[in-house]
PDB file of C-alpha atoms in Angstrom:
ATOM      1  CA  MET A 864      -0.069  -0.276   0.014  1.00  0.00           C
ATOM      2  CA  LYS A 865       0.863   3.556  -0.186  1.00  0.00           C
ATOM      3  CA  LEU A 866       0.936   5.222   2.989  1.00  0.00           C
ATOM      4  CA  ILE A 867       1.462   8.851   4.081  1.00  0.00           C
ATOM      5  CA  VAL A 868       2.887   9.570   7.803  1.00  0.00           C
ATOM      6  CA  PHE A 869       2.490  12.995   9.354  1.00  0.00           C
ATOM      7  CA  GLY A 870       4.487  13.765  11.739  1.00  0.00           C
ATOM      8  CA  ALA A 871       7.343  11.656  10.418  1.00  0.00           C
ATOM      9  CA  THR A 872      10.536  13.012  12.827  1.00  0.00           C
ATOM     10  CA  GLY A 873       8.820  12.203  15.862  1.00  0.00           C
ATOM     11  CA  ASN A 874       9.567   9.307  18.082  1.00  0.00           C
ATOM     12  CA  ILE A 875       6.372   7.387  17.184  1.00  0.00           C
ATOM     13  CA  GLY A 876       6.193   8.457  13.566  1.00  0.00           C
ATOM     14  CA  GLN A 877      10.008   7.182  12.920  1.00  0.00           C
ATOM     15  CA  ARG A 878       8.803   3.905  14.173  1.00  0.00           C
ATOM     16  CA  ILE A 879       5.478   3.431  12.168  1.00  0.00           C
ATOM     17  CA  ILE A 880       7.503   4.399   9.233  1.00  0.00           C
ATOM     18  CA  GLN A 881      10.178   1.864   9.882  1.00  0.00           C
ATOM     19  CA  GLU A 882       7.793  -0.872  10.498  1.00  0.00           C
ATOM     20  CA  ALA A 883       5.800   0.223   7.650  1.00  0.00           C
ATOM     21  CA  LEU A 884       8.846  -0.250   5.175  1.00  0.00           C
ATOM     22  CA  ASN A 885       9.741  -3.472   6.872  1.00  0.00           C
ATOM     23  CA  ARG A 886       6.512  -4.953   5.708  1.00  0.00           C
ATOM     24  CA  GLY A 887       7.043  -4.106   2.027  1.00  0.00           C
ATOM     25  CA  HIS A 888       5.088  -0.799   1.866  1.00  0.00           C
ATOM     26  CA  GLU A 889       5.532   2.443   0.035  1.00  0.00           C
ATOM     27  CA  VAL A 890       5.652   5.539   2.764  1.00  0.00           C
ATOM     28  CA  LYS A 891       5.970   9.366   2.206  1.00  0.00           C
ATOM     29  CA  GLY A 892       6.892  11.227   5.439  1.00  0.00           C
ATOM     30  CA  VAL A 893       5.627  14.798   6.090  1.00  0.00           C
ATOM     31  CA  ALA A 894       7.087  16.951   8.602  1.00  0.00           C
ATOM     32  CA  ARG A 895       7.720  20.708   9.387  1.00  0.00           C
ATOM     33  CA  HIS A 896      11.319  19.893   9.805  1.00  0.00           C
ATOM     34  CA  PRO A 897      12.189  16.912   7.667  1.00  0.00           C
ATOM     35  CA  GLU A 898      16.003  17.656   7.680  1.00  0.00           C
ATOM     36  CA  ARG A 899      15.771  16.105  11.346  1.00  0.00           C
ATOM     37  CA  LEU A 900      15.263  12.470   9.939  1.00  0.00           C
ATOM     38  CA  ALA A 901      18.127  10.952   8.410  1.00  0.00           C
ATOM     39  CA  LEU A 902      16.559   7.970   6.911  1.00  0.00           C
ATOM     40  CA  SER A 903      17.385   6.448   3.206  1.00  0.00           C
ATOM     41  CA  HIS A 904      15.151   3.507   1.340  1.00  0.00           C
ATOM     42  CA  PRO A 905      14.115   2.923  -1.921  1.00  0.00           C
ATOM     43  CA  ARG A 906      10.327   3.139  -0.788  1.00  0.00           C
ATOM     44  CA  PHE A 907      10.581   5.799   1.467  1.00  0.00           C
ATOM     45  CA  SER A 908      10.208   9.726   0.754  1.00  0.00           C
ATOM     46  CA  LEU A 909      10.278  12.741   2.704  1.00  0.00           C
ATOM     47  CA  GLU A 910       8.578  16.300   2.164  1.00  0.00           C
ATOM     48  CA  ALA A 911       8.242  19.333   4.380  1.00  0.00           C
ATOM     49  CA  GLY A 912       4.405  20.003   4.990  1.00  0.00           C
ATOM     50  CA  ASN A 913       2.197  21.502   7.064  1.00  0.00           C
ATOM     51  CA  VAL A 914      -0.571  19.458   8.591  1.00  0.00           C
ATOM     52  CA  LEU A 915      -2.823  22.595   9.688  1.00  0.00           C
ATOM     53  CA  ASP A 916      -3.418  23.832   6.329  1.00  0.00           C
ATOM     54  CA  PRO A 917      -6.426  21.671   4.730  1.00  0.00           C
ATOM     55  CA  ALA A 918      -5.540  22.696   1.186  1.00  0.00           C
ATOM     56  CA  GLU A 919      -1.815  21.466   1.832  1.00  0.00           C
ATOM     57  CA  VAL A 920      -3.016  18.160   3.008  1.00  0.00           C
ATOM     58  CA  ALA A 921      -5.258  17.629   0.494  1.00  0.00           C
ATOM     59  CA  ARG A 922      -2.156  17.827  -2.266  1.00  0.00           C
ATOM     60  CA  LEU A 923       0.034  15.940  -0.020  1.00  0.00           C
ATOM     61  CA  VAL A 924      -2.116  12.929   0.589  1.00  0.00           C
ATOM     62  CA  SER A 925      -3.861  12.817  -3.159  1.00  0.00           C
ATOM     63  CA  GLY A 926      -3.335   9.404  -4.739  1.00  0.00           C
ATOM     64  CA  TYR A 927      -2.393   7.455  -1.168  1.00  0.00           C
ATOM     65  CA  ASP A 928      -4.453   4.850   0.258  1.00  0.00           C
ATOM     66  CA  VAL A 929      -3.866   5.570   3.889  1.00  0.00           C
ATOM     67  CA  VAL A 930      -2.883   8.359   6.071  1.00  0.00           C
ATOM     68  CA  ILE A 931      -1.290   8.083   9.277  1.00  0.00           C
ATOM     69  CA  SER A 932      -1.456  11.152  11.827  1.00  0.00           C
ATOM     70  CA  ALA A 933       1.636  10.646  14.118  1.00  0.00           C
ATOM     71  CA  ILE A 934       1.064  14.618  14.939  1.00  0.00           C
ATOM     72  CA  GLY A 935       2.035  15.759  18.246  1.00  0.00           C
ATOM     73  CA  PRO A 936       3.022  19.408  19.754  1.00  0.00           C
ATOM     74  CA  ALA A 937       7.034  20.029  19.391  1.00  0.00           C
ATOM     75  CA  ARG A 938       8.636  19.691  22.924  1.00  0.00           C
ATOM     76  CA  GLU A 939      11.635  21.918  22.077  1.00  0.00           C
ATOM     77  CA  THR A 940       9.679  24.925  21.253  1.00  0.00           C
ATOM     78  CA  ALA A 941       6.707  24.126  24.040  1.00  0.00           C
ATOM     79  CA  GLU A 942       3.986  24.227  21.498  1.00  0.00           C
ATOM     80  CA  ASP A 943       0.467  24.574  22.025  1.00  0.00           C
ATOM     81  CA  PRO A 944      -1.066  20.948  22.920  1.00  0.00           C
ATOM     82  CA  ARG A 945      -4.204  22.123  20.745  1.00  0.00           C
ATOM     83  CA  VAL A 946      -2.016  21.560  17.515  1.00  0.00           C
ATOM     84  CA  VAL A 947      -3.610  18.059  17.629  1.00  0.00           C
ATOM     85  CA  VAL A 948      -7.013  19.383  17.618  1.00  0.00           C
ATOM     86  CA  GLN A 949      -6.277  21.790  14.696  1.00  0.00           C
ATOM     87  CA  ALA A 950      -4.740  18.970  12.957  1.00  0.00           C
ATOM     88  CA  ALA A 951      -7.774  16.654  13.369  1.00  0.00           C
ATOM     89  CA  GLN A 952      -9.816  19.454  11.845  1.00  0.00           C
ATOM     90  CA  ALA A 953      -7.548  19.931   8.714  1.00  0.00           C
ATOM     91  CA  LEU A 954      -7.196  16.364   8.124  1.00  0.00           C
ATOM     92  CA  ILE A 955     -10.616  15.635   7.780  1.00  0.00           C
ATOM     93  CA  GLU A 956     -11.443  18.746   5.437  1.00  0.00           C
ATOM     94  CA  GLY A 957      -7.963  17.814   3.523  1.00  0.00           C
ATOM     95  CA  LEU A 958      -8.642  14.158   2.999  1.00  0.00           C
ATOM     96  CA  LYS A 959     -12.370  14.881   1.947  1.00  0.00           C
ATOM     97  CA  ARG A 960     -11.072  17.435  -0.819  1.00  0.00           C
ATOM     98  CA  ALA A 961      -8.608  14.850  -1.857  1.00  0.00           C
ATOM     99  CA  GLY A 962     -11.250  11.952  -1.979  1.00  0.00           C
ATOM    100  CA  VAL A 963      -8.975   9.894   0.815  1.00  0.00           C
ATOM    101  CA  ARG A 964     -10.955   7.805   3.147  1.00  0.00           C
ATOM    102  CA  ARG A 965      -8.608   5.891   5.275  1.00  0.00           C
ATOM    103  CA  LEU A 966      -6.877   7.832   8.286  1.00  0.00           C
ATOM    104  CA  VAL A 967      -5.403   6.180  11.300  1.00  0.00           C
ATOM    105  CA  VAL A 968      -4.492   8.485  14.276  1.00  0.00           C
ATOM    106  CA  VAL A 969      -1.979   8.167  16.783  1.00  0.00           C
ATOM    107  CA  GLY A 970      -3.979   9.267  19.967  1.00  0.00           C
ATOM    108  CA  GLY A 971      -3.549   9.991  23.486  1.00  0.00           C
ATOM    109  CA  ALA A 972      -4.459   7.474  26.793  1.00  0.00           C
ATOM    110  CA  GLY A 973      -5.834   9.946  28.856  1.00  0.00           C
ATOM    111  CA  SER A 974      -9.389   9.416  27.967  1.00  0.00           C
ATOM    112  CA  LEU A 975      -9.466   6.217  28.511  1.00  0.00           C
ATOM    113  CA  GLU A 976     -11.789   4.771  31.377  1.00  0.00           C
ATOM    114  CA  VAL A 977     -10.079   3.536  34.964  1.00  0.00           C
ATOM    115  CA  ALA A 978     -13.387   2.811  36.160  1.00  0.00           C
ATOM    116  CA  PRO A 979     -17.295   3.350  34.934  1.00  0.00           C
ATOM    117  CA  GLY A 980     -17.282   7.005  34.002  1.00  0.00           C
ATOM    118  CA  VAL A 981     -13.708   7.747  35.237  1.00  0.00           C
ATOM    119  CA  GLN A 982     -11.058   8.709  32.933  1.00  0.00           C
ATOM    120  CA  LEU A 983      -7.551   8.021  33.292  1.00  0.00           C
ATOM    121  CA  MET A 984      -6.937  11.767  33.228  1.00  0.00           C
ATOM    122  CA  ASP A 985      -9.183  12.634  35.772  1.00  0.00           C
ATOM    123  CA  ALA A 986      -8.116   9.847  38.325  1.00  0.00           C
ATOM    124  CA  PRO A 987      -5.902  10.518  41.511  1.00  0.00           C
ATOM    125  CA  GLY A 988      -2.362  10.550  40.563  1.00  0.00           C
ATOM    126  CA  PHE A 989      -2.551  11.643  36.817  1.00  0.00           C
ATOM    127  CA  PRO A 990       0.482  13.929  36.467  1.00  0.00           C
ATOM    128  CA  PRO A 991      -0.317  17.518  36.121  1.00  0.00           C
ATOM    129  CA  ALA A 992       2.134  18.180  33.658  1.00  0.00           C
ATOM    130  CA  TRP A 993       0.264  15.886  31.038  1.00  0.00           C
ATOM    131  CA  ARG A 994      -2.888  17.061  31.474  1.00  0.00           C
ATOM    132  CA  PRO A 995      -2.619  20.056  28.723  1.00  0.00           C
ATOM    133  CA  ILE A 996      -2.050  17.453  26.316  1.00  0.00           C
ATOM    134  CA  ALA A 997      -4.589  14.846  27.429  1.00  0.00           C
ATOM    135  CA  THR A 998      -6.976  17.440  27.391  1.00  0.00           C
ATOM    136  CA  ALA A 999      -6.305  18.508  24.081  1.00  0.00           C
ATOM    137  CA  ALA A1000      -6.208  14.914  22.670  1.00  0.00           C
ATOM    138  CA  ARG A1001      -9.538  14.193  24.137  1.00  0.00           C
ATOM    139  CA  GLU A1002     -10.844  17.066  22.600  1.00  0.00           C
ATOM    140  CA  ALA A1003      -9.237  15.678  19.008  1.00  0.00           C
ATOM    141  CA  LEU A1004     -10.967  12.140  19.457  1.00  0.00           C
ATOM    142  CA  GLU A1005     -14.442  13.890  19.689  1.00  0.00           C
ATOM    143  CA  VAL A1006     -13.549  16.209  16.421  1.00  0.00           C
ATOM    144  CA  TYR A1007     -13.041  12.725  14.792  1.00  0.00           C
ATOM    145  CA  ARG A1008     -16.061  11.143  16.214  1.00  0.00           C
ATOM    146  CA  GLN A1009     -18.463  14.432  15.637  1.00  0.00           C
ATOM    147  CA  GLN A1010     -16.806  15.651  12.042  1.00  0.00           C
ATOM    148  CA  GLY A1011     -15.019  12.378  10.687  1.00  0.00           C
ATOM    149  CA  GLY A1012     -18.186  10.701   9.425  1.00  0.00           C
ATOM    150  CA  ASP A1013     -17.191  10.874   5.819  1.00  0.00           C
ATOM    151  CA  LEU A1014     -13.864   8.927   6.845  1.00  0.00           C
ATOM    152  CA  ASP A1015     -13.099   5.736   7.482  1.00  0.00           C
ATOM    153  CA  TRP A1016     -11.102   6.718  10.694  1.00  0.00           C
ATOM    154  CA  THR A1017      -9.396   5.053  13.485  1.00  0.00           C
ATOM    155  CA  TYR A1018      -7.844   6.512  16.695  1.00  0.00           C
ATOM    156  CA  LEU A1019      -5.144   4.290  18.645  1.00  0.00           C
ATOM    157  CA  SER A1020      -4.563   5.358  21.940  1.00  0.00           C
ATOM    158  CA  PRO A1021      -1.553   3.941  23.566  1.00  0.00           C
ATOM    159  CA  ALA A1022      -1.095   2.230  26.894  1.00  0.00           C
ATOM    160  CA  ALA A1023      -0.520   5.023  30.153  1.00  0.00           C
ATOM    161  CA  PHE A1024       2.864   4.514  29.689  1.00  0.00           C
ATOM    162  CA  ILE A1025       4.618   4.315  26.245  1.00  0.00           C
ATOM    163  CA  GLU A1026       8.320   4.471  25.551  1.00  0.00           C
ATOM    164  CA  PRO A1027      11.227   3.194  23.476  1.00  0.00           C
ATOM    165  CA  GLY A1028      11.987  -0.250  23.647  1.00  0.00           C
ATOM    166  CA  GLN A1029      12.161  -3.698  22.094  1.00  0.00           C
ATOM    167  CA  ARG A1030       9.636  -4.886  19.263  1.00  0.00           C
ATOM    168  CA  THR A1031       7.968  -8.112  20.637  1.00  0.00           C
ATOM    169  CA  GLY A1032       4.890  -8.309  18.209  1.00  0.00           C
ATOM    170  CA  ARG A1033       2.431  -9.028  20.996  1.00  0.00           C
ATOM    171  CA  TYR A1034      -0.053  -6.786  22.711  1.00  0.00           C
ATOM    172  CA  ARG A1035      -3.371  -7.040  23.927  1.00  0.00           C
ATOM    173  CA  VAL A1036      -6.568  -4.865  22.509  1.00  0.00           C
ATOM    174  CA  GLY A1037      -8.957  -3.019  24.445  1.00  0.00           C
ATOM    175  CA  THR A1038     -11.582  -0.232  23.435  1.00  0.00           C
ATOM    176  CA  GLU A1039     -12.718   2.224  25.802  1.00  0.00           C
ATOM    177  CA  GLN A1040     -10.916   0.945  28.516  1.00  0.00           C
ATOM    178  CA  LEU A1041      -7.026   1.282  29.802  1.00  0.00           C
ATOM    179  CA  VAL A1042      -5.525  -2.137  29.361  1.00  0.00           C
ATOM    180  CA  THR A1043      -3.566  -3.005  32.249  1.00  0.00           C
ATOM    181  CA  ASP A1044      -1.488  -6.364  33.355  1.00  0.00           C
ATOM    182  CA  GLU A1045      -1.644  -8.485  36.485  1.00  0.00           C
ATOM    183  CA  LYS A1046       0.214  -5.664  38.335  1.00  0.00           C
ATOM    184  CA  GLY A1047      -2.331  -3.167  37.177  1.00  0.00           C
ATOM    185  CA  GLU A1048       0.254  -1.814  35.181  1.00  0.00           C
ATOM    186  CA  SER A1049      -0.603  -0.225  31.417  1.00  0.00           C
ATOM    187  CA  ARG A1050       2.711  -0.118  29.126  1.00  0.00           C
ATOM    188  CA  ILE A1051       3.634  -0.450  25.537  1.00  0.00           C
ATOM    189  CA  SER A1052       7.001   0.106  23.607  1.00  0.00           C
ATOM    190  CA  MET A1053       6.853   2.714  20.807  1.00  0.00           C
ATOM    191  CA  GLU A1054       8.065  -0.307  18.537  1.00  0.00           C
ATOM    192  CA  ASP A1055       4.854  -2.572  19.499  1.00  0.00           C
ATOM    193  CA  TYR A1056       2.619   0.307  19.184  1.00  0.00           C
ATOM    194  CA  ALA A1057       3.722   0.662  15.567  1.00  0.00           C
ATOM    195  CA  VAL A1058       2.979  -3.076  15.053  1.00  0.00           C
ATOM    196  CA  ALA A1059      -0.588  -2.481  16.310  1.00  0.00           C
ATOM    197  CA  LEU A1060      -0.992   0.550  14.405  1.00  0.00           C
ATOM    198  CA  LEU A1061       0.218  -1.118  11.039  1.00  0.00           C
ATOM    199  CA  ASP A1062      -2.041  -4.114  11.820  1.00  0.00           C
ATOM    200  CA  GLU A1063      -5.271  -1.934  11.811  1.00  0.00           C
ATOM    201  CA  VAL A1064      -3.884  -0.184   8.703  1.00  0.00           C
ATOM    202  CA  GLU A1065      -3.610  -4.097   6.681  1.00  0.00           C
ATOM    203  CA  ARG A1066      -6.497  -5.206   8.546  1.00  0.00           C
ATOM    204  CA  PRO A1067      -8.993  -2.759   9.673  1.00  0.00           C
ATOM    205  CA  ARG A1068     -10.930  -3.872  12.568  1.00  0.00           C
ATOM    206  CA  PHE A1069     -11.952  -0.411  14.507  1.00  0.00           C
ATOM    207  CA  VAL A1070     -13.029   1.717  11.900  1.00  0.00           C
ATOM    208  CA  ARG A1071     -14.560   4.843  13.157  1.00  0.00           C
ATOM    209  CA  GLN A1072     -13.790   3.658  16.837  1.00  0.00           C
ATOM    210  CA  ARG A1073     -10.955   4.061  18.968  1.00  0.00           C
ATOM    211  CA  PHE A1074      -9.032   1.259  20.461  1.00  0.00           C
ATOM    212  CA  THR A1075      -6.022   0.766  22.353  1.00  0.00           C
ATOM    213  CA  VAL A1076      -3.350  -1.599  23.135  1.00  0.00           C
ATOM    214  CA  ALA A1077      -0.630  -2.737  26.239  1.00  0.00           C
ATOM    215  CA  TYR A1078       0.932  -5.754  27.037  1.00  0.00           C
TER     216      TYR A1078
END
């Protein structure tokens, strides 16, 4: 398949690209600062682009089978976390203009339930520093739910803790509830998160839905 990945230079975006290439897909990466990614592969191209501009999104995604958004706020510039909300709106409009239907989004974990009616971000002990991005990610999910009806979108929430690690190829799946292990912990490596995302790209099971993965 022909895949295009927005947020290509981020930690998760890079791992999604590598997983996709390892599976034989043709991949274009899009980033505001493409010079930050030094990757050479015969099936990979990289281009500068603005995911917040619907017209530019439409131009970039035209002809691609699946659009993947790994957009997040740039930490080095303390960017407003609501960039993920603005990106959601621009992606929906841009994909509609281009006639591309399939969109898979790297989402947040804060809006997953840890008890009936209680989301992770509202539970005791949730780090205050994480609240702004968790709030923005929750709002972005609602944008997809309410405005993405013309698209075949999927929103993939990670475990509570996601960090660089090993690719094991294994994970467990949930939908609206945080997935935890026998110790009550919720973790996934970025590498296995990328595995789960590409599995959904290749074999869609959660169209117009959110799902989550953890060990």
